[in-house]
Tab-separated table of C-alpha atoms and ligand atoms in Angstrom:
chain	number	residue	atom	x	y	z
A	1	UNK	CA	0.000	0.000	0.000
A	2	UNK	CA	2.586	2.341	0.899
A	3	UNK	CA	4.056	1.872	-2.669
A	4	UNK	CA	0.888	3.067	-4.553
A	5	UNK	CA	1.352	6.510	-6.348
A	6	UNK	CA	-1.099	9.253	-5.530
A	7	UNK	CA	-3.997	9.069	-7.572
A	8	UNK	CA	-4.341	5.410	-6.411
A	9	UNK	CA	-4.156	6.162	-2.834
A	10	UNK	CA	-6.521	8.462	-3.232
A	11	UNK	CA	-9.135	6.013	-4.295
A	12	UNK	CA	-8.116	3.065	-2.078
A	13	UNK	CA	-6.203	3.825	0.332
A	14	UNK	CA	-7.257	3.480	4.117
A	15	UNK	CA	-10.509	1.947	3.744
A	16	UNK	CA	-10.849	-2.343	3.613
A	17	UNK	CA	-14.251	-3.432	1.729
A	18	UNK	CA	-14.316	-5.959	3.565
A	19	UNK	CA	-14.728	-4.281	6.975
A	20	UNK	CA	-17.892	-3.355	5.765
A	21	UNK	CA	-19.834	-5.672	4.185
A	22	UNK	CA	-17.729	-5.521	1.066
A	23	UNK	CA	-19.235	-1.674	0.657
A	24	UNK	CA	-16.905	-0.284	-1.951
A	25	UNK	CA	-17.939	3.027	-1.379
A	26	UNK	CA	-17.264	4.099	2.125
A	27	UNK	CA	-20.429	3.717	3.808
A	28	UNK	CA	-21.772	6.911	6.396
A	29	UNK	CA	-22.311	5.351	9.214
A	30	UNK	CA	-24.634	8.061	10.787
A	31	UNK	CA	-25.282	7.113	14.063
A	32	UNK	CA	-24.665	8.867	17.383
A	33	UNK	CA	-23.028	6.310	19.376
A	34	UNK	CA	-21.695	2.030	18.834
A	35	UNK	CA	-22.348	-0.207	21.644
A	36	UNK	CA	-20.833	-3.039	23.297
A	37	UNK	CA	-21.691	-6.545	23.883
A	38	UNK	CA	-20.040	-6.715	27.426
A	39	UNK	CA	-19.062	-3.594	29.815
A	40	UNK	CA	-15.666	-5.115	29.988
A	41	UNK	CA	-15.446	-3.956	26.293
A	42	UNK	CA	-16.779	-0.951	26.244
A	43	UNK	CA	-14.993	0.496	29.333
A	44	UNK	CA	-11.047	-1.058	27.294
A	45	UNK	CA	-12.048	1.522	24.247
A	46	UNK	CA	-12.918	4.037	26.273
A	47	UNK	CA	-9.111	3.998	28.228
A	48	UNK	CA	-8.030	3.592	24.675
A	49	UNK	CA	-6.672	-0.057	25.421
A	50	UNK	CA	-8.307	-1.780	22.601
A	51	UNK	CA	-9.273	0.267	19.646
A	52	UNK	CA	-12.926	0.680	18.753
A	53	UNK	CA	-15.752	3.819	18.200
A	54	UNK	CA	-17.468	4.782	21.127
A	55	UNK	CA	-19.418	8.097	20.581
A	56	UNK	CA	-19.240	10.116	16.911
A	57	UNK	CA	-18.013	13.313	18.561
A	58	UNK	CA	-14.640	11.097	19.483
A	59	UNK	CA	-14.480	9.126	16.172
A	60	UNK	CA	-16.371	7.290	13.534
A	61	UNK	CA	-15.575	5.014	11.019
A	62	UNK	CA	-16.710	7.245	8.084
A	63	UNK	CA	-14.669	10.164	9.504
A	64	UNK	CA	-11.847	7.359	10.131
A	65	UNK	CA	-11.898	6.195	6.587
A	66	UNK	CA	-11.357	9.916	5.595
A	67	UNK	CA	-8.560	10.342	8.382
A	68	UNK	CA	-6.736	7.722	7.262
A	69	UNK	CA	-7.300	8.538	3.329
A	70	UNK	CA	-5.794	11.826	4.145
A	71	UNK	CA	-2.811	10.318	6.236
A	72	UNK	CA	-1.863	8.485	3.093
A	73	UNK	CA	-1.712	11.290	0.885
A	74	UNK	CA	-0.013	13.617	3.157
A	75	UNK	CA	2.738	10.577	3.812
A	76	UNK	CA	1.537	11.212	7.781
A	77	UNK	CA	1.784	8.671	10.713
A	78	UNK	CA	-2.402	9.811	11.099
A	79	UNK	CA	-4.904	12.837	10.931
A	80	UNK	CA	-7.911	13.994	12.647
A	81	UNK	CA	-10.950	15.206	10.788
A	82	UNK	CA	-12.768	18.754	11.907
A	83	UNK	CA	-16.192	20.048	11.314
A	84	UNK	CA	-14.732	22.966	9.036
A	85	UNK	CA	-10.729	24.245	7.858
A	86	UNK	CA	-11.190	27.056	11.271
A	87	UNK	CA	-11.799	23.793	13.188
A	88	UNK	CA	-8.616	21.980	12.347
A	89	UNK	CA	-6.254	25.121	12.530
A	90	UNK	CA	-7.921	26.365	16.374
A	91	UNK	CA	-7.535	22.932	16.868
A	92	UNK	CA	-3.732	22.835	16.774
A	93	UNK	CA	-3.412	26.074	18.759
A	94	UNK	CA	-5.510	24.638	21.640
A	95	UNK	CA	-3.284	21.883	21.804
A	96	UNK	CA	0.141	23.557	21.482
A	97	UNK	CA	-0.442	26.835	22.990
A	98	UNK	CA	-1.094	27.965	26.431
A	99	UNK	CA	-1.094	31.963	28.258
A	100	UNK	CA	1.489	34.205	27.581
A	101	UNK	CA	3.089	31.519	24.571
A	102	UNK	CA	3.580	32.742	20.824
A	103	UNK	CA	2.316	32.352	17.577
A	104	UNK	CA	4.913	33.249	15.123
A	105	UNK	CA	3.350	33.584	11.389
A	106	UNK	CA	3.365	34.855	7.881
A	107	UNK	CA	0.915	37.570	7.728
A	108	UNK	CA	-0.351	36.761	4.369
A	109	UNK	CA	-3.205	34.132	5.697
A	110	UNK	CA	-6.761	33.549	5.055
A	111	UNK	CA	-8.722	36.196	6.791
A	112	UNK	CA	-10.367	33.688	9.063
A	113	UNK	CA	-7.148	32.625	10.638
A	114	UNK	CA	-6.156	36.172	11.132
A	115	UNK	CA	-9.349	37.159	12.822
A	116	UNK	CA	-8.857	33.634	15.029
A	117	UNK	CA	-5.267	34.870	16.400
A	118	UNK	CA	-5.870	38.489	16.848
A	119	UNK	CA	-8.994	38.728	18.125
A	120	UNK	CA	-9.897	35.394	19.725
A	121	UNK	CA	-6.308	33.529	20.713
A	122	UNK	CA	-5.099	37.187	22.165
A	123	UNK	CA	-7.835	37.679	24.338
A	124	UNK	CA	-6.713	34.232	25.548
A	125	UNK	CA	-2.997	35.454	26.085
A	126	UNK	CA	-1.230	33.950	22.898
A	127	UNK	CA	0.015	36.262	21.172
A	128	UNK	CA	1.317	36.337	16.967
A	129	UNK	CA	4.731	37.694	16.396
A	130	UNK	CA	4.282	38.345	12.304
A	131	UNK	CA	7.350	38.307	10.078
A	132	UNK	CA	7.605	37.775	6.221
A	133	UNK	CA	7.948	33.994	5.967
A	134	UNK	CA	10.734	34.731	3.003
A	135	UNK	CA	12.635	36.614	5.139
A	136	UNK	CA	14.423	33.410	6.999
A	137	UNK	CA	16.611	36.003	9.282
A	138	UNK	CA	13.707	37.533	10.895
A	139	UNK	CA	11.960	34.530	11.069
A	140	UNK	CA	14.814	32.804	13.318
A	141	UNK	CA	15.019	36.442	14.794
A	142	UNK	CA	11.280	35.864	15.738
A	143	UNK	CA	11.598	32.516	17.033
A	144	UNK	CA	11.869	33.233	21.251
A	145	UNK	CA	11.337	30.824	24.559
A	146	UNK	CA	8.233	31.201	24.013
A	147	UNK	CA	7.401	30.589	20.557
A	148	UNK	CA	4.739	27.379	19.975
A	149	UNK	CA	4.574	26.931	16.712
A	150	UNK	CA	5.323	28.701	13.254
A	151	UNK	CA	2.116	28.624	10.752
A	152	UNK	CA	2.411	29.781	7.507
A	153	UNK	CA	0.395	28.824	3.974
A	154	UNK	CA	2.082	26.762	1.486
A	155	UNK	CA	0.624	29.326	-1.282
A	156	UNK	CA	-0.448	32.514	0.337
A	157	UNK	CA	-4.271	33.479	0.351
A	158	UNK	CA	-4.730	35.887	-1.389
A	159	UNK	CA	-1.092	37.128	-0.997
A	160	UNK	CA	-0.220	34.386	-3.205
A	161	UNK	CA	3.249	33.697	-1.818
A	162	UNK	CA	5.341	30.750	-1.728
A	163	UNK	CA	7.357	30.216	1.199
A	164	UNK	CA	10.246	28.271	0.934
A	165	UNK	CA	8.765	25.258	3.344
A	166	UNK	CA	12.338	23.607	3.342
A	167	UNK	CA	14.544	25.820	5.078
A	168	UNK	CA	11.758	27.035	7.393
A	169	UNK	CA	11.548	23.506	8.813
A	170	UNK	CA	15.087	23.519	9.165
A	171	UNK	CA	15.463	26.556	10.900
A	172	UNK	CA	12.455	25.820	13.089
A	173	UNK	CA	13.827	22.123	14.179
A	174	UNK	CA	17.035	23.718	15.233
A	175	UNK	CA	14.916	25.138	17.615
A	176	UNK	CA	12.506	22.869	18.516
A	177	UNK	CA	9.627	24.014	17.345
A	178	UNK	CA	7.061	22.102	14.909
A	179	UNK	CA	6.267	23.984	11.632
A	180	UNK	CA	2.425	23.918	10.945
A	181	UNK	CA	1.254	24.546	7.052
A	182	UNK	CA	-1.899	25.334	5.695
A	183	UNK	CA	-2.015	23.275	2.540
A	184	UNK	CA	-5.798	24.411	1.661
A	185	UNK	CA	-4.470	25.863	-1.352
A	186	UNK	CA	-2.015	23.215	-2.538
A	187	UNK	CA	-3.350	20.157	-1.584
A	188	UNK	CA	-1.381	17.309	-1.194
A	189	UNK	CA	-1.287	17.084	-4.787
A	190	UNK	CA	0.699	19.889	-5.731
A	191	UNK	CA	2.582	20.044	-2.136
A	192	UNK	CA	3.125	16.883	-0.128
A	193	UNK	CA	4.359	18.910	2.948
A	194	UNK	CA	6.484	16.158	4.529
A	195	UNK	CA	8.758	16.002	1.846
A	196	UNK	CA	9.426	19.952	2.504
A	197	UNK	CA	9.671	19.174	6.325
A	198	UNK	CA	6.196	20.281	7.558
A	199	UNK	CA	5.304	18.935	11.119
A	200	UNK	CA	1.845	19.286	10.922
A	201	UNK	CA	-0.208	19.924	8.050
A	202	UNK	CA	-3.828	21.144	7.823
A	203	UNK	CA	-6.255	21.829	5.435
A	204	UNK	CA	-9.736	23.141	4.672
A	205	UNK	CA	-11.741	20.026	2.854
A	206	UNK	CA	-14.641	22.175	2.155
A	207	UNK	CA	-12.240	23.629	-0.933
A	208	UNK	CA	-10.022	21.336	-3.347
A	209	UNK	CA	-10.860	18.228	-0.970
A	210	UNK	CA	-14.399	18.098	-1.782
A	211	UNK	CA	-14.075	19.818	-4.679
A	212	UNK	CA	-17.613	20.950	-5.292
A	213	UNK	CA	-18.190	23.337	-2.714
A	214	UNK	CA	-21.216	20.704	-1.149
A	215	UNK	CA	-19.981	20.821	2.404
A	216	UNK	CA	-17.468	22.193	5.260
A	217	UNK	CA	-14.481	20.578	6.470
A	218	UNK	CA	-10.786	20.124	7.614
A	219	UNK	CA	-8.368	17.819	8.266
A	220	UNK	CA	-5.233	17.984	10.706
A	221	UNK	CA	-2.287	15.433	9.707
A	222	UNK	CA	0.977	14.585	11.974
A	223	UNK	CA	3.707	13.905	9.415
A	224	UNK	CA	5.805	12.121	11.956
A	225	UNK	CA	8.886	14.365	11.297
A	226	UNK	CA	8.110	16.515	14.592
A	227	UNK	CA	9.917	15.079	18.375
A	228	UNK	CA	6.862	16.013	20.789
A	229	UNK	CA	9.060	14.879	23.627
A	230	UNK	CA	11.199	18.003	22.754
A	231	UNK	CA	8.444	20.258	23.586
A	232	UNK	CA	7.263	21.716	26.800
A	233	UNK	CA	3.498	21.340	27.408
A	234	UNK	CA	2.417	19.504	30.201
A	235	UNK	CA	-0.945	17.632	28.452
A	236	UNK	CA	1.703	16.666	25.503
A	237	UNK	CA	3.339	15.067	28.261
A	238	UNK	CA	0.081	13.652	29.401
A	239	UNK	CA	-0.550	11.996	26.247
A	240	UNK	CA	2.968	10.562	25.334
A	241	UNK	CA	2.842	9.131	29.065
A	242	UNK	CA	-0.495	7.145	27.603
A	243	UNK	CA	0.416	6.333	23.613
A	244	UNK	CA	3.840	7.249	23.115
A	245	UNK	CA	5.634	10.490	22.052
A	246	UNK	CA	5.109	9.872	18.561
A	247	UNK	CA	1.336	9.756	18.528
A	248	UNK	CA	1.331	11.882	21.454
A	249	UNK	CA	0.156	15.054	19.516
A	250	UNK	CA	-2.610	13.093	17.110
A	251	UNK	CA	-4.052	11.616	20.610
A	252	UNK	CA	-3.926	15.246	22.317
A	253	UNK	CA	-5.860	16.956	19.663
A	254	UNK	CA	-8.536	14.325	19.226
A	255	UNK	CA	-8.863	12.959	22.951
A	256	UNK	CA	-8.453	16.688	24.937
A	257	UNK	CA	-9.384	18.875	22.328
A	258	UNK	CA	-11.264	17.401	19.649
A	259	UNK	CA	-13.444	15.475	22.007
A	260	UNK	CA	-14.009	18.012	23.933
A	261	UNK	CA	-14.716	21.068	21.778
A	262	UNK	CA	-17.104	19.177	20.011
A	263	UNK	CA	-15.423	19.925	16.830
A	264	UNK	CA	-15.266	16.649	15.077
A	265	UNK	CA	-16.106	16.241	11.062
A	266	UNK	CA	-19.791	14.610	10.852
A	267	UNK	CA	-19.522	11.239	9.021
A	268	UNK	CA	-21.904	12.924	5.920
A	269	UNK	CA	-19.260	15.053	5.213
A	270	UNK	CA	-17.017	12.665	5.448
A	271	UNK	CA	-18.334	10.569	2.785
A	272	UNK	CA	-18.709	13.545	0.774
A	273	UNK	CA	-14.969	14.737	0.942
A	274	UNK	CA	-13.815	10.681	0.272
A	275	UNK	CA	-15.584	11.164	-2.727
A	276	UNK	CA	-13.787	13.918	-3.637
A	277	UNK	CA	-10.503	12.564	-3.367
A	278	UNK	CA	-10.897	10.101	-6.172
A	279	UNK	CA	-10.621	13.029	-8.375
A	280	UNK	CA	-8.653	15.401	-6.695
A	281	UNK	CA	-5.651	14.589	-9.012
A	282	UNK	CA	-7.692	14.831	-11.980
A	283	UNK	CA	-9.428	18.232	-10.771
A	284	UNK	CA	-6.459	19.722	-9.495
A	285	UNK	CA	-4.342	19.305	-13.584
A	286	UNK	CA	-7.586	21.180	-15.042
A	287	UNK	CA	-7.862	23.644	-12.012
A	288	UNK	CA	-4.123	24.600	-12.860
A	289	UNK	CA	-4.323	24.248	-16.424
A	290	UNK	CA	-7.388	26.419	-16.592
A	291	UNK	CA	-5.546	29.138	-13.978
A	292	UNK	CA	-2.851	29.867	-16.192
A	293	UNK	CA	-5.100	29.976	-19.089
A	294	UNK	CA	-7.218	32.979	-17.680
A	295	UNK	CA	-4.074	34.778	-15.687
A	296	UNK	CA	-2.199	34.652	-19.150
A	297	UNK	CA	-5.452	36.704	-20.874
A	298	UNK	CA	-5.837	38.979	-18.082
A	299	UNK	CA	-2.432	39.972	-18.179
A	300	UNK	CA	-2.958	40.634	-21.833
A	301	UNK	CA	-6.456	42.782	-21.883
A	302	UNK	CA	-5.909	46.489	-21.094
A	303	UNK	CA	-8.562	46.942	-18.602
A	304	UNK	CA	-7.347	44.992	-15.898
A	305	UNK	CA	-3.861	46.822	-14.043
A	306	UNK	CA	-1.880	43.382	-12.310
A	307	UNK	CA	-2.338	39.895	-11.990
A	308	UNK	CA	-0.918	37.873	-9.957
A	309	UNK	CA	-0.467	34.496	-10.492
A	310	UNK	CA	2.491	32.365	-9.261
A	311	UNK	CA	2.694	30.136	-13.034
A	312	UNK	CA	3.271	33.251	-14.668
A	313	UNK	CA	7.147	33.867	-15.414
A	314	UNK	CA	8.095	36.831	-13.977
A	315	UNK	CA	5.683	36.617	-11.332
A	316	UNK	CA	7.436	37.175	-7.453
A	317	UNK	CA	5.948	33.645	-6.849
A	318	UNK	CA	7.065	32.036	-10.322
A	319	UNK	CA	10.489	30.230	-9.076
A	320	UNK	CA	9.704	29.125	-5.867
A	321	UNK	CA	6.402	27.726	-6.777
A	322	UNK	CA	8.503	26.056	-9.597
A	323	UNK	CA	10.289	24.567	-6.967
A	324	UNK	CA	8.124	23.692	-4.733
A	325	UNK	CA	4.672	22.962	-6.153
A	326	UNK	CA	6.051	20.356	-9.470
A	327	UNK	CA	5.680	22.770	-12.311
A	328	UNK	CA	1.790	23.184	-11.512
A	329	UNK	CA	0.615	26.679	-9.830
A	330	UNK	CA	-2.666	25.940	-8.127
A	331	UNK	CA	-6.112	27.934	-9.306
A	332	UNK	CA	-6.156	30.770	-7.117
A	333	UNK	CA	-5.145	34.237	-8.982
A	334	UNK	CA	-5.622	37.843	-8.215
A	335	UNK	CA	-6.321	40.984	-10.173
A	336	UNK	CA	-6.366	44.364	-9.921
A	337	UNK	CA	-8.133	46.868	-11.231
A	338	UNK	CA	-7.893	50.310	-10.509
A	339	UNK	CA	-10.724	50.571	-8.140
A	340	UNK	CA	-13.339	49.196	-5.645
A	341	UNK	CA	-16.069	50.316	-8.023
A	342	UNK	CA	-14.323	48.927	-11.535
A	343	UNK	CA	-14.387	45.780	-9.110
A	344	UNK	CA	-17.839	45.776	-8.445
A	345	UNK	CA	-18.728	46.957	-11.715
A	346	UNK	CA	-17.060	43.455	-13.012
A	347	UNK	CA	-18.301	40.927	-10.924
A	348	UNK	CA	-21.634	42.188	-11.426
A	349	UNK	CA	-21.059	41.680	-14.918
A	350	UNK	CA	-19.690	38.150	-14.916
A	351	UNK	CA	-22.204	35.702	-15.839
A	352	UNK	CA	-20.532	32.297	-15.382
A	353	UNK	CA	-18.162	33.157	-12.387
A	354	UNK	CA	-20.428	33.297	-9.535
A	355	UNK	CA	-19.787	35.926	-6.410
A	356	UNK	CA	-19.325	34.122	-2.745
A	357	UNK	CA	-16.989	33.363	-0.783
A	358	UNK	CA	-15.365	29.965	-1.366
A	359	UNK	CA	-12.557	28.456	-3.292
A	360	UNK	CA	-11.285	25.258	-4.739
A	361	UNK	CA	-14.947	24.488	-6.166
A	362	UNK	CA	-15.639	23.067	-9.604
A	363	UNK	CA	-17.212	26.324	-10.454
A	364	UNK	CA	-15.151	29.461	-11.101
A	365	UNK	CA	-15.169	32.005	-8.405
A	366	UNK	CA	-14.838	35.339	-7.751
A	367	UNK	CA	-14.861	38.009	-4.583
A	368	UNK	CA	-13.670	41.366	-3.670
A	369	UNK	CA	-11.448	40.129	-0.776
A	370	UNK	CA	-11.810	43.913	1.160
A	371	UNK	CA	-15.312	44.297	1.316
A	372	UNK	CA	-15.738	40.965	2.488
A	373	UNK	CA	-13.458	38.320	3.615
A	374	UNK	CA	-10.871	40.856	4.981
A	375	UNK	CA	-13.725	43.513	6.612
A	376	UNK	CA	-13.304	41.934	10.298
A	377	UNK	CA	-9.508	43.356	9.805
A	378	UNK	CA	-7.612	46.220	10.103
A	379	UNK	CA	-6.374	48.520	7.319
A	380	UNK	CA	-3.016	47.101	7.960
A	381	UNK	CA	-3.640	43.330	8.265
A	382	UNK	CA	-4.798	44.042	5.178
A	383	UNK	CA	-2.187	45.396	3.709
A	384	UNK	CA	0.303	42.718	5.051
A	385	UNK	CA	-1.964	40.066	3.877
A	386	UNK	CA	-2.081	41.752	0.304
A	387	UNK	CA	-5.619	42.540	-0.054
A	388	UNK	CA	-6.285	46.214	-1.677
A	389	UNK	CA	-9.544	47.879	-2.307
A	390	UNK	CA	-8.983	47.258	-6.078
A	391	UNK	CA	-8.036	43.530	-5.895
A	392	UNK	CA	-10.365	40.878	-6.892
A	393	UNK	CA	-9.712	36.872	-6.519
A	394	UNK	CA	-10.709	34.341	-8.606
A	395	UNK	CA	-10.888	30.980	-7.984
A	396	UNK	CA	-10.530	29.182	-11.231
A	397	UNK	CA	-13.251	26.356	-11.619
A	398	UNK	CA	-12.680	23.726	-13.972
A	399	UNK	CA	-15.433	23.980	-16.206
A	400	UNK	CA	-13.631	24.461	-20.503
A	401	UNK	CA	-11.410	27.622	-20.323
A	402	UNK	CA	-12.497	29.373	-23.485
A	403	UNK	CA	-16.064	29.673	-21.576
A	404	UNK	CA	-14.376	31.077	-18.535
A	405	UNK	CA	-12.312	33.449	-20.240
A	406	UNK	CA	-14.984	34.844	-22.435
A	407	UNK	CA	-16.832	35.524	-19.571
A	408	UNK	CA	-14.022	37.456	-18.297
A	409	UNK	CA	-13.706	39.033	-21.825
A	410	UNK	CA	-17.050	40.564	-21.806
A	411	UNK	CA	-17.180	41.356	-18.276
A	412	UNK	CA	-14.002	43.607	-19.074
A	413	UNK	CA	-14.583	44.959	-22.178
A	414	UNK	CA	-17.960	46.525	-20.732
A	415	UNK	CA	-16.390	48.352	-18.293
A	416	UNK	CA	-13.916	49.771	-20.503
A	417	UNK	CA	-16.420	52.957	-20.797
A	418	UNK	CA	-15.906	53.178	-16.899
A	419	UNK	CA	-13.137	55.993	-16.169
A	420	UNK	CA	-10.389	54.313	-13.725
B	1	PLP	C1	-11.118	28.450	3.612
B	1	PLP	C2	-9.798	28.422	4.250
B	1	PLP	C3	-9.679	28.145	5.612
B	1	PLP	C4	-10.872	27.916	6.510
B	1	PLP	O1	-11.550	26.756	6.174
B	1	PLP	P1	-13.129	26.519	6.451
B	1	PLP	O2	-13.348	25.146	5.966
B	1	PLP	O3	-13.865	27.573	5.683
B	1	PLP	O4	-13.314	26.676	7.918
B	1	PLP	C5	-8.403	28.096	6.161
B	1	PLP	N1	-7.316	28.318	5.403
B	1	PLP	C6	-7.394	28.605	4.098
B	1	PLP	C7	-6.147	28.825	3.314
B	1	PLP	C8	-8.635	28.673	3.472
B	1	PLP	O5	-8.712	28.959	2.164
């Protein structure tokens, strides 16, 4: 099993037909709680001496089956599955940080996660030390006593950056302190974040995962790279006393703070984002394909002022993501165009591309990240992050490219009578 390439571990891996009936398609097993011929039984699961389900806020074999999928893409020792992306990242945080601890991050995140750390996990005494993740000397410069953990994106949204994951592990080990990366935008597709030294890796399965933006998700996945006997945190402790240091953090997050936050995945979701794994490999060549399609025209029509997108050459993204990501650039691209209202003015005009906030679904996508994602945050998270008032983002569906881009085409050349 461990030899099968990607696209066939994404179909079979981490689920046994014959566990279940001989169900080839893993089955939802929605029910609350599993129950036990003898007490004896029931009470061994429940101190984790013999493995079994209990009660679906803890685990359940649907959400299992999607754990373990996940695992064997990411190349992890195991994962735990969370109701949404948010879930999986506060998840991590509760686990590794404590009062008067640090954060230290890119500032180029998904607004969500920025909100989450200034607003919520400061009020709670953790506090985020910022610092350009490709600036590696004030990174390590960052890096204190007190630091937790260092999060950063493996492509930037909607800054659209590509830290170099590699020597950010290294510099982090040196000091003992796991590197977490949000791979919502890379899957592990384009970015298997072992290989580039990632501790833990996490993603939002309501985008490329499930791929057709039908339900909410995340994933958290230990790649086994990370000593948790190096680090100080007394329930870490707790838990490596009870499974072991390696499995120590994958047993903290689901049995302290999982468990107990109620933040679990539901096992209809589950299903759902299995089923988009079998084609995650196939989505994710057209989602790229189709990206650098539409960048390449925008970049060409004279209504629209910059694009970004990290598979164009020349872009400040182009080499690293060359590096990093195996020639393919992922589907998320940014344009600007000279104001807030030429903004509005397009997306009102786009007929295909529909206006929400989501990525990573089949459809094409499109949002004014300042007037929406970004309004919980300041002016200047916002400019760290990259958003201005006269960026849009589109994610870059997969339906044929000609029809995407002439929807672009006659979005933009109506607004051509518009004065910037
Ligand atoms: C959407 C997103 C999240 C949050 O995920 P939800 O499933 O919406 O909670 C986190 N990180 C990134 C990069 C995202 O795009």
């Amino acid at each position: 099993m461990q030899d099968w390439r990607f696209e066939t571990r994404a179909i079979h891996s981490g689920f046994e037909p014959a566990e279940h009936g001989g169900a080839t398609s893993v089955p939802i097993y929605q029910t609350a709680a599993f129950a036990y011929e003898t007490a004896q039984e029931l009470a061994e699961v429940f101190e984790g001496r013999s493995y079994g389900h209990v009660y679906s806020r803890i685990s359940n074999p649907t959400v299992a089956a999607f754990e373990r999928r996940m695992a064997a893409l990411e190349g992890g020792i195991g994962a735990v599955a969370t109701a949404s992306g948010m879930a999986a990242i506060t998840t991590v945080l509760l686990a590794l940080c404590g009062p008067g601890e640090e954060v230290v991050s890119s500032p180029g995140l998904f607004g969500g996660t920025l909100t989450l750390l200034n607003r919520l996990f400061r009020r709670y005494g953790v506090h985020t030390r910022y610092v350009d993740p490709l600036d590696l000397p004030a990174l390590e410069a960052a890096l204190s006593e007190r630091t937790r953990l260092v999060f950063v994106e493996s492509l930037g949204n909607p800054g659209l950056d590509v830290p170099d994951l590699g020597r950010i592990a290294a510099l982090a080990s040196r000091r003992r302190v796991p590197v977490v990366v949000d791979s919502t935008l890379t899957t592990p597709y384009l970015s298997p974040a072992r290989e580039h030294g990632a501790s833990l890796v996490v993603h939002s399965s309501t985008k490329y995962i499930s791929g057709s933006g039908n339900s909410i998700g995340g994933v958290l996945v230990d790649t086994g790279l990370f000593d948790w006997s190096a680090v100080q945190n007394p329930e870490l402790q707790v838990a490596a006393g009870r499974v072991g240091a390696e499995m120590a953090f994958l047993s903290l997050a689901r049995r302290l703070v999982v468990q107990h936050t109620g933040s679990i995945l539901s096992p209809f979701n589950a299903y759902l984002h299995c089923l988009g794994l079998e084609t995650l490999a196939l989505r994710m060549e057209r989602h790229c394909s189709n990206a650098l399609a539409l960048a390449e025209f925008l970049q060409s029509h004279p209504g629209v002022e910059a694009v970004r997108y990290p598979g164009l050459k020349g872009d400040r993204g182009f080499e690293a993501a060359t590096r990093q990501l195996g020639g393919r650039y992922g589907a998320l691209l940014t344009a600007r165009l000279g104001s807030r209202e030429r903004c509005f003015r397009l997306i009102d005009r786009l007929r295909l591309a529909s206006n929400l906030a989501n990525l990573g679904d089949a459809k094409t996508l499109v949002i004014h990240p300042a007037s929406t994602i970004y309004h919980d945050c300041t002016r200047e998270e916002m400019v760290r992050a990259g958003v201005s008032d006269d960026l849009i983002r589109i994610s870059v569906g997969i339906e044929n490219p000609q029809d995407i881009i002439e929807d672009f085409r006659q979005a933009l050349d109506g607004l051509e009578e518009m004065k910037r």
